[in-house]
Amino acid sequence: MANSKYEYVKSFEQPDVLLPNTWIVVRIDGRGFHKLSDRYAFIKPNDRRALDLMNAAAVEVMKELPDLCIAYGVSDEYSFVFHPSCQLFERRSAKLVTTIVSTFTAHYIYQWGTYFPSTPLQPPYLPSFDGRAVLYPTARIMRDYMSWRQVDCHINNLYNTTFWTMVQQGGMSNTDAERELQGTVSSDKNEILFKRFGINYNNEDEMYKKGSVLYRQYQLEDPKPESRSRHRDDAEAPVDESKTSKSQQDKLRKLRRKAQVVVDHVDIIKDEFWERRPWILSGKPGKLPEA
Amino acid sequence: MANSKYEYVKSFEQPDVLLPNTWIVVRIDGRGFHKLSDRYAFIKPNDRRALDLMNAAAVEVMKELPDLCIAYGVSDEYSFVFHPSCQLFERRSAKLVTTIVSTFTAHYIYQWGTYFPSTPLQPPYLPSFDGRAVLYPTARIMRDYMSWRQVDCHINNLYNTTFWTMVQQGGMSNTDAERELQGTVSSDKNEILFKRFGINYNNEDEMYKKGSVLYRQYQLEDPKPESRSRHRDDAEAPVDESKTSKSQQDKLRKLRRKAQVVVDHVDIIKDEFWERRPWILSGKPGKLPEA
Amino acid sequence: MANSKYEYVKSFEQPDVLLPNTWIVVRIDGRGFHKLSDRYAFIKPNDRRALDLMNAAAVEVMKELPDLCIAYGVSDEYSFVFHPSCQLFERRSAKLVTTIVSTFTAHYIYQWGTYFPSTPLQPPYLPSFDGRAVLYPTARIMRDYMSWRQVDCHINNLYNTTFWTMVQQGGMSNTDAERELQGTVSSDKNEILFKRFGINYNNEDEMYKKGSVLYRQYQLEDPKPESRSRHRDDAEAPVDESKTSKSQQDKLRKLRRKAQVVVDHVDIIKDEFWERRPWILSGKPGKLPEA
Amino acid sequence: MANSKYEYVKSFEQPDVLLPNTWIVVRIDGRGFHKLSDRYAFIKPNDRRALDLMNAAAVEVMKELPDLCIAYGVSDEYSFVFHPSCQLFERRSAKLVTTIVSTFTAHYIYQWGTYFPSTPLQPPYLPSFDGRAVLYPTARIMRDYMSWRQVDCHINNLYNTTFWTMVQQGGMSNTDAERELQGTVSSDKNEILFKRFGINYNNEDEMYKKGSVLYRQYQLEDPKPESRSRHRDDAEAPVDESKTSKSQQDKLRKLRRKAQVVVDHVDIIKDEFWERRPWILSGKPGKLPEA
């Protein structure tokens, strides 16, 4: 019995291959995490367990997909970055996005009990995530995307830290705290924290202030004096990369699998981070750290 | 501290709204389930536990998203169908697809232990799924898609049943069984099963032969004598639907939530299935079954 | 000398194949025709020469592309409709749209002198057109698109006829006429025309009131009593069409070339037009009129 | 009379905005120019009149659209390049492509008589063009695209020059000439031309060997010793450009309109062309040449 009569329906599937030689950022976001954080009693303003669980799931995604060169997480969102030379799944958008979303979800659910041992999941209210792919044509713009997320992390964390301190330690109502914070700038919030509660925001946990940066660890390089040189490389490197053969790509993938995925809480806005870890922008594995 | 300097990166996100008034099929597939079924020792040719787990996860997806009007599952794949009138997430493709993939994955992982109590998951080898959306402009073509999957189910199940019976009961090597089956048609396989092993394929489990059909249960209607009438409705119904107000849609959604999601193993190729359940193609909830 | 070093750039071209079995409307619009109609002193509210030139160019497009089944023009816009079964240029969007835009422009420029013998073109101010493709999943919605354009034609023509009569025959300033017409409904405008100027709008030229409808002429059929029957056909016809072989399609194309393309000024909102000319929705050529 | 009943059809138009900060190449090709060149008796291998007409039409496109920074033409094709900072028509693909195709066609038809005074157009066989947009993420890759076209021009012209010399001067049949040229490399063809016909290919018309390069003329700059510096600029320039206000863009557009569009026949593969005309890659107008 042949299936030919109905097979014409296959022709309705449309191609969704992403533009070659372009940075691919897959961003995932928790679905309805505002409600969810209430249901599972997440600690405000930052629940260490929830963030560690996010990071643990993201590390597994990085390990599963060696084509990823960096990831950045804050709150209930994570951004995963594929290098312009990436050919995974022929760069099909839906395939890339759903693989990341599903792998992340699987590990998040699986490891929930490790991070929330006394707060079991309550079906059908399970955590889930949506996602999308965005293209950035140059390293400069991809870095601006990452900077955007890290600045957002800072703005939100300073606000949330101040708000919840006013509520939790200052005994204010949510509405009163919200009203007082309306229209304030960073220095105002720093002052509220310091003068009223003796809290120096700079001493807050780096993870809360900077978010989490995931990358493969190789030997750090000394920052170059002519600091802008990196961008030049970037403008050309992808072209050659795109022509690497399948076997070369498999080799690169194996090398990347050998590197450890680290979770860091550092500034990724300034050049230093990228200059000391040139493998992220170049897509070429560095030297493994000596044992 | 404003974030305006980097916010321009938001403009790189491209719209992915799906064509209005068109059937949306989101199909998900298990990633690497061939290897996975070995690792977790799935029973061949059909592992009841694995299929029940697929169905359990799919039921949760149907409950979570009342805009879905039918779903069909076979092996490690599931197709979820949104009605042309669906406005969920403004019909954004990535949002629809990732929500389904993530919700399905979450429930699959969460309920694994229920269906495989003695086979715990072995991280990092967790099951995961990819997915994509395909558009079908008319009910006729959407039904042809469903028929295509059900015919495929039949073809594969007849082959697999015969193959594994030859190996498991007949003591043949995989290679020998494969060689003998090459070029055979359905009647040949039926004969092998019956003559050599006394197995009447018709008596095999409906779930294995037909796959699993999920839909919301209302009172069945009598099949109409003028059987083609349904398609006419279909050609026009979507237009009015698309103009239903947001509040009307919310009302429809609530009504749909009240209906039970059933798992059925029936023929969806012939007209009868659709004619007795007109709410699937019309998108309008039927009458709830009397208690 | 090989060109392989640079050929990788070809991979950046992205597919733009339009969804199968869907109506394709290519709509073109004059670029800056407001200014252009001043420069070439088009007569207000309707310049017969300009409309005849539009129609002449559109007829050539219809002749050049037998896959087109109907076209509708009003003012400086034209909508060309491909049947769902159309496979021309593998349904590549840019190819379909640019071929129509370029062919239309070529004939418009070439025939300008015939319709405007005493108003030569003044380079670089040549007329040009932009265009885009829009998909409609069912005949019902495609017809609603056509109705939308024809209603628009009526609304604009009634307004323009009244406005320019008030200015040209009534001696009012543009501003005064505009102000008086603000907020009026159709019956108000009809009354102004009739009571002040003795003009019965119904007697105006059909071309101005209805726009121009282009189609291939076959023997008209009697309207069916059960008038909705057409839509049922439509819901299924495309499926079979899509499976017609290449040679069958070539044959259909030849048959269509034999039919005369006519320019009509009739109502396309009601069912009658479509029922008497079933070949437009079915995509199957009718009987050629007897000589 | 309102038009609201049908206006919902507008929602079927899908956005086609091109990725920001990316080079846009709109390539147009003559439709059926093989046949057309026979019908209008184009001279082989190169018809000066036909190429001059192509260039004349392309110059008008460049003048009409100051956002274009360079164009390259060969045979019956033309590539028009928009800078990454281009915001014309909000970067809508169909609008950009059809505007270029229609403007080009209009001028090609209008000026036909100037270049072919004794060969009038024979309707309905009018020349027309199709087109498409392709995105290139970096200046390096856009330049590789341009190099690809120029290498293609060289390969084809050397072949055609040799072939037609063998036929026209050597009295060979088309088939014999084709057979002899099969498998030959450049040096073989050069030798045939020189030894048999005394033709030094290097002395052929630059327009035939290099194609036609169109750009706005400003004062040439001295080539920089550190030749790679240009690419660095490129990697960053677009970002700032994208943030230029609408009024700044209008100002840039006015400045560009003042520059003369020149038709050149030069090498665009080597760096020199681009280094001496930095305004092409930077998108910033240079100094107008002194009178």
Coordinates of C-alpha atoms in Angstrom, one line a residue, chain D:
Chain D
M1 CA -21.0 53.5 2.6
A2 CA -18.3 52.0 4.6
N3 CA -15.9 49.4 3.3
S4 CA -15.4 47.7 6.7
K5 CA -17.0 44.4 5.7
Y6 CA -14.2 43.5 3.4
E7 CA -11.3 45.3 4.9
Y8 CA -10.3 42.3 6.9
V9 CA -8.5 41.1 3.7
K10 CA -5.8 43.6 4.4
S11 CA -4.6 41.4 7.2
F12 CA -3.4 38.8 4.7
E13 CA -0.5 41.0 3.5
Q14 CA 2.6 39.8 5.2
P15 CA 5.6 41.9 6.2
D16 CA 8.8 41.5 4.2
V17 CA 11.2 43.9 5.9
L18 CA 14.8 43.0 5.2
L19 CA 17.2 42.4 8.1
P20 CA 18.6 45.8 9.3
N21 CA 22.3 46.7 8.9
T22 CA 22.8 44.3 6.0
W23 CA 23.9 45.0 2.4
I24 CA 20.9 44.6 0.0
V25 CA 21.7 43.6 -3.5
V26 CA 18.8 43.9 -6.0
R27 CA 19.7 41.9 -9.1
I28 CA 17.6 42.2 -12.2
D29 CA 17.8 40.0 -15.3
G30 CA 16.4 40.3 -18.8
R31 CA 13.5 38.0 -19.4
G32 CA 14.0 35.7 -22.4
F33 CA 16.8 37.9 -23.7
H34 CA 18.3 35.0 -25.7
K35 CA 15.2 35.0 -28.0
L36 CA 14.9 38.8 -27.7
S37 CA 18.4 39.4 -28.9
D38 CA 17.6 37.3 -32.0
R39 CA 14.4 39.1 -32.7
Y40 CA 16.1 42.5 -32.6
A41 CA 19.2 41.2 -34.2
F42 CA 21.7 42.1 -31.4
I43 CA 25.3 42.0 -32.7
K44 CA 27.3 39.0 -31.3
P45 CA 29.2 38.6 -29.1
N46 CA 28.6 42.2 -27.7
D47 CA 26.1 44.7 -29.0
R48 CA 27.3 48.1 -28.0
R49 CA 23.9 49.7 -28.4
A50 CA 22.2 47.1 -26.1
L51 CA 24.8 47.6 -23.4
D52 CA 24.7 51.4 -23.6
L53 CA 20.9 51.2 -23.3
M54 CA 21.3 49.0 -20.2
N55 CA 23.7 51.5 -18.7
A56 CA 21.5 54.5 -19.6
A57 CA 18.6 52.8 -17.8
A58 CA 20.7 51.9 -14.8
V59 CA 22.0 55.5 -14.5
E60 CA 18.4 56.7 -14.2
V61 CA 17.7 54.1 -11.5
M62 CA 20.8 55.4 -9.6
K63 CA 19.7 59.0 -9.9
E64 CA 16.1 58.2 -8.9
L65 CA 17.3 56.3 -5.8
P66 CA 20.1 58.1 -4.0
D67 CA 20.2 55.3 -1.4
L68 CA 22.0 53.1 -4.0
C69 CA 25.7 53.2 -3.5
I70 CA 27.0 51.2 -6.4
A71 CA 25.7 49.1 -9.4
Y72 CA 27.3 46.6 -11.7
G73 CA 26.0 45.5 -15.1
V74 CA 27.0 42.9 -17.6
S75 CA 25.1 41.4 -20.5
D76 CA 21.3 41.6 -19.7
E77 CA 21.8 41.7 -15.9
Y78 CA 22.3 44.5 -13.4
S79 CA 23.0 44.4 -9.7
F80 CA 22.1 47.4 -7.6
V81 CA 23.5 47.7 -4.1
F82 CA 21.9 49.5 -1.1
H83 CA 24.1 50.3 1.9
P84 CA 23.4 48.6 5.3
S85 CA 22.2 51.9 6.6
C86 CA 19.5 52.2 3.9
Q87 CA 16.0 52.8 5.3
L88 CA 14.2 53.4 2.0
F89 CA 10.6 52.1 2.1
E90 CA 11.4 50.8 5.6
R91 CA 13.5 48.2 3.8
R92 CA 10.4 46.4 2.5
S93 CA 11.8 43.8 0.0
A94 CA 9.0 43.8 -2.6
K95 CA 8.8 47.6 -2.7
L96 CA 12.6 48.0 -3.2
V97 CA 12.8 45.3 -5.9
T98 CA 9.7 46.3 -7.9
T99 CA 10.6 50.0 -7.8
I100 CA 14.0 49.2 -9.3
V101 CA 12.6 46.8 -11.8
S102 CA 9.8 49.2 -12.9
T103 CA 12.0 52.3 -13.1
F104 CA 14.7 50.3 -15.1
T105 CA 12.1 48.9 -17.5
A106 CA 10.5 52.3 -18.0
H107 CA 13.7 54.0 -19.0
Y108 CA 14.8 51.0 -21.1
I109 CA 11.6 51.1 -23.2
Y110 CA 11.6 54.8 -23.4
Q111 CA 15.2 55.1 -24.6
W112 CA 15.1 52.1 -26.9
G113 CA 14.6 54.4 -30.0
T114 CA 17.7 56.4 -29.1
Y115 CA 20.0 53.3 -29.1
F116 CA 18.2 51.3 -31.8
P117 CA 16.9 54.0 -34.1
S118 CA 16.4 51.7 -37.0
T119 CA 15.0 48.7 -35.1
P120 CA 11.7 49.6 -33.6
L121 CA 10.1 47.6 -30.8
Q122 CA 7.6 45.0 -32.0
P123 CA 4.8 44.6 -29.6
P124 CA 3.9 42.4 -27.8
Y125 CA 7.5 41.3 -27.8
L126 CA 8.7 44.1 -25.4
P127 CA 11.9 43.7 -23.3
S128 CA 11.2 43.1 -19.6
F129 CA 13.1 42.2 -16.5
D130 CA 12.7 40.2 -13.3
G131 CA 14.5 40.8 -10.1
R132 CA 15.1 39.7 -6.5
A133 CA 16.8 41.0 -3.3
V134 CA 19.7 39.2 -1.7
L135 CA 21.2 40.1 1.7
Y136 CA 24.9 40.2 2.5
P137 CA 25.9 40.6 6.1
T138 CA 29.4 42.2 5.7
A139 CA 31.2 44.4 3.1
R140 CA 33.6 41.5 2.5
I141 CA 30.8 39.2 1.3
M142 CA 29.1 41.9 -0.7
R143 CA 32.4 42.6 -2.4
D144 CA 32.7 38.8 -3.1
Y145 CA 29.3 39.0 -4.7
M146 CA 30.5 41.8 -7.0
S147 CA 33.8 39.9 -7.7
W148 CA 31.7 36.9 -8.6
R149 CA 29.8 38.9 -11.2
Q150 CA 32.9 40.4 -12.6
V151 CA 34.7 37.1 -12.9
D152 CA 31.6 35.7 -14.6
C153 CA 31.7 38.6 -17.0
H154 CA 35.3 37.8 -17.9
I155 CA 34.8 34.1 -18.3
N156 CA 31.7 34.6 -20.5
N157 CA 33.2 37.3 -22.6
L158 CA 36.4 35.4 -23.3
Y159 CA 34.3 32.4 -24.3
N160 CA 31.9 34.4 -26.4
T161 CA 34.6 36.5 -28.1
T162 CA 36.5 33.3 -29.1
F163 CA 33.4 31.4 -30.2
W164 CA 32.0 34.2 -32.4
T165 CA 35.4 35.0 -33.9
M166 CA 35.8 31.3 -34.9
V167 CA 32.3 31.4 -36.4
Q168 CA 32.3 34.9 -37.9
Q169 CA 35.9 35.2 -39.0
G170 CA 36.9 31.6 -39.1
G171 CA 33.8 30.4 -40.9
M172 CA 33.2 27.5 -38.5
S173 CA 29.7 26.2 -37.8
N174 CA 28.4 26.9 -34.3
T175 CA 28.6 23.2 -33.5
D176 CA 32.2 22.9 -34.5
A177 CA 33.3 26.0 -32.6
E178 CA 31.4 24.8 -29.5
R179 CA 33.0 21.4 -29.7
E180 CA 36.5 22.7 -30.1
L181 CA 36.1 25.1 -27.1
Q182 CA 34.8 22.3 -24.9
G183 CA 37.2 21.8 -22.0
T184 CA 39.6 24.6 -23.0
V185 CA 41.0 27.0 -20.3
S186 CA 41.6 30.7 -20.6
S187 CA 45.1 30.4 -22.1
D188 CA 43.8 28.1 -24.8
K189 CA 41.2 30.7 -25.8
N190 CA 43.7 33.5 -25.8
E191 CA 45.9 31.5 -28.0
I192 CA 43.2 30.6 -30.5
L193 CA 42.3 34.3 -30.8
F194 CA 45.9 35.4 -31.2
K195 CA 47.4 32.7 -33.3
R196 CA 44.5 32.2 -35.7
F197 CA 43.0 35.6 -35.9
G198 CA 45.7 38.0 -34.7
I199 CA 43.5 39.2 -31.9
N200 CA 45.0 40.2 -28.6
Y201 CA 42.2 39.8 -26.1
N202 CA 43.8 42.4 -23.8
N203 CA 43.0 45.0 -26.4
E204 CA 39.3 44.2 -26.5
D205 CA 37.0 46.9 -25.2
E206 CA 37.2 47.4 -21.4
M207 CA 33.4 47.5 -21.3
Y208 CA 33.2 44.0 -22.6
K209 CA 36.0 42.6 -20.5
K210 CA 35.1 44.3 -17.2
G211 CA 31.4 45.1 -17.4
S212 CA 30.0 48.4 -16.2
V213 CA 30.4 49.9 -12.7
L214 CA 28.1 52.8 -11.7
Y215 CA 28.7 55.0 -8.7
R216 CA 28.6 58.6 -7.5
Q217 CA 31.7 60.6 -8.3
Y218 CA 33.5 62.4 -5.5
Q219 CA 37.2 63.3 -5.2
L220 CA 39.3 60.1 -5.2
E221 CA 41.3 59.4 -2.1
D222 CA 44.9 58.1 -2.0
P223 CA 45.1 54.4 -1.3
K224 CA 46.0 53.8 2.4
P225 CA 49.2 51.9 3.1
E226 CA 47.5 49.8 5.7
S227 CA 45.1 48.4 3.2
R228 CA 42.9 46.4 5.5
S229 CA 41.7 49.3 7.5
R230 CA 38.6 49.7 5.4
H231 CA 37.0 46.5 6.7
R232 CA 37.3 47.5 10.2
D233 CA 35.3 50.6 9.5
D234 CA 32.8 48.5 7.8
A235 CA 32.2 46.3 10.7
E236 CA 31.1 49.2 12.9
A237 CA 29.8 51.9 10.6
P238 CA 26.5 50.4 10.0
V239 CA 25.5 50.4 13.6
D240 CA 25.8 54.1 13.9
E241 CA 24.2 54.7 10.5
S242 CA 21.1 52.8 11.5
K243 CA 20.6 55.3 14.2
T244 CA 20.8 58.3 12.0
S245 CA 17.6 60.3 12.3
K246 CA 15.2 60.7 9.4
S247 CA 16.3 64.3 8.8
Q248 CA 19.9 63.3 8.7
Q249 CA 19.1 60.7 6.2
D250 CA 17.2 63.2 4.0
K251 CA 20.3 65.5 4.2
L252 CA 22.6 62.6 3.1
R253 CA 20.2 61.8 0.3
K254 CA 20.3 65.4 -1.0
L255 CA 24.1 65.4 -0.9
R256 CA 24.2 62.2 -2.9
R257 CA 21.8 63.6 -5.5
K258 CA 24.4 66.3 -6.2
A259 CA 27.1 63.9 -7.2
Q260 CA 27.4 62.8 -10.8
V261 CA 26.7 59.1 -11.5
V262 CA 29.6 57.8 -13.6
V263 CA 29.8 54.7 -15.7
D264 CA 33.2 53.0 -15.4
H265 CA 34.7 49.8 -16.7
V266 CA 37.3 48.9 -14.1
D267 CA 38.5 46.2 -11.8
I268 CA 36.3 45.9 -8.7
I269 CA 37.9 42.7 -7.4
K270 CA 41.1 44.3 -6.0
D271 CA 41.1 46.6 -3.0
E272 CA 42.2 49.6 -4.9
F273 CA 38.9 50.5 -6.4
W274 CA 37.2 50.5 -3.0
E275 CA 40.0 52.3 -1.1
R276 CA 40.1 55.2 -3.5
R277 CA 36.3 55.6 -3.3
P278 CA 35.7 55.1 0.5
W279 CA 32.2 56.7 0.2
I280 CA 30.9 53.5 -1.4
L281 CA 31.5 51.3 1.6
S282 CA 31.1 54.0 4.3
G283 CA 27.8 55.3 2.9
K284 CA 29.0 58.8 3.7
P285 CA 29.2 61.2 0.7
G286 CA 32.8 62.4 -0.2
K287 CA 33.9 65.8 -1.4
L288 CA 32.5 66.8 -4.8
P289 CA 35.1 67.1 -7.4
E290 CA 36.3 70.7 -8.0
A291 CA 34.9 72.3 -11.1

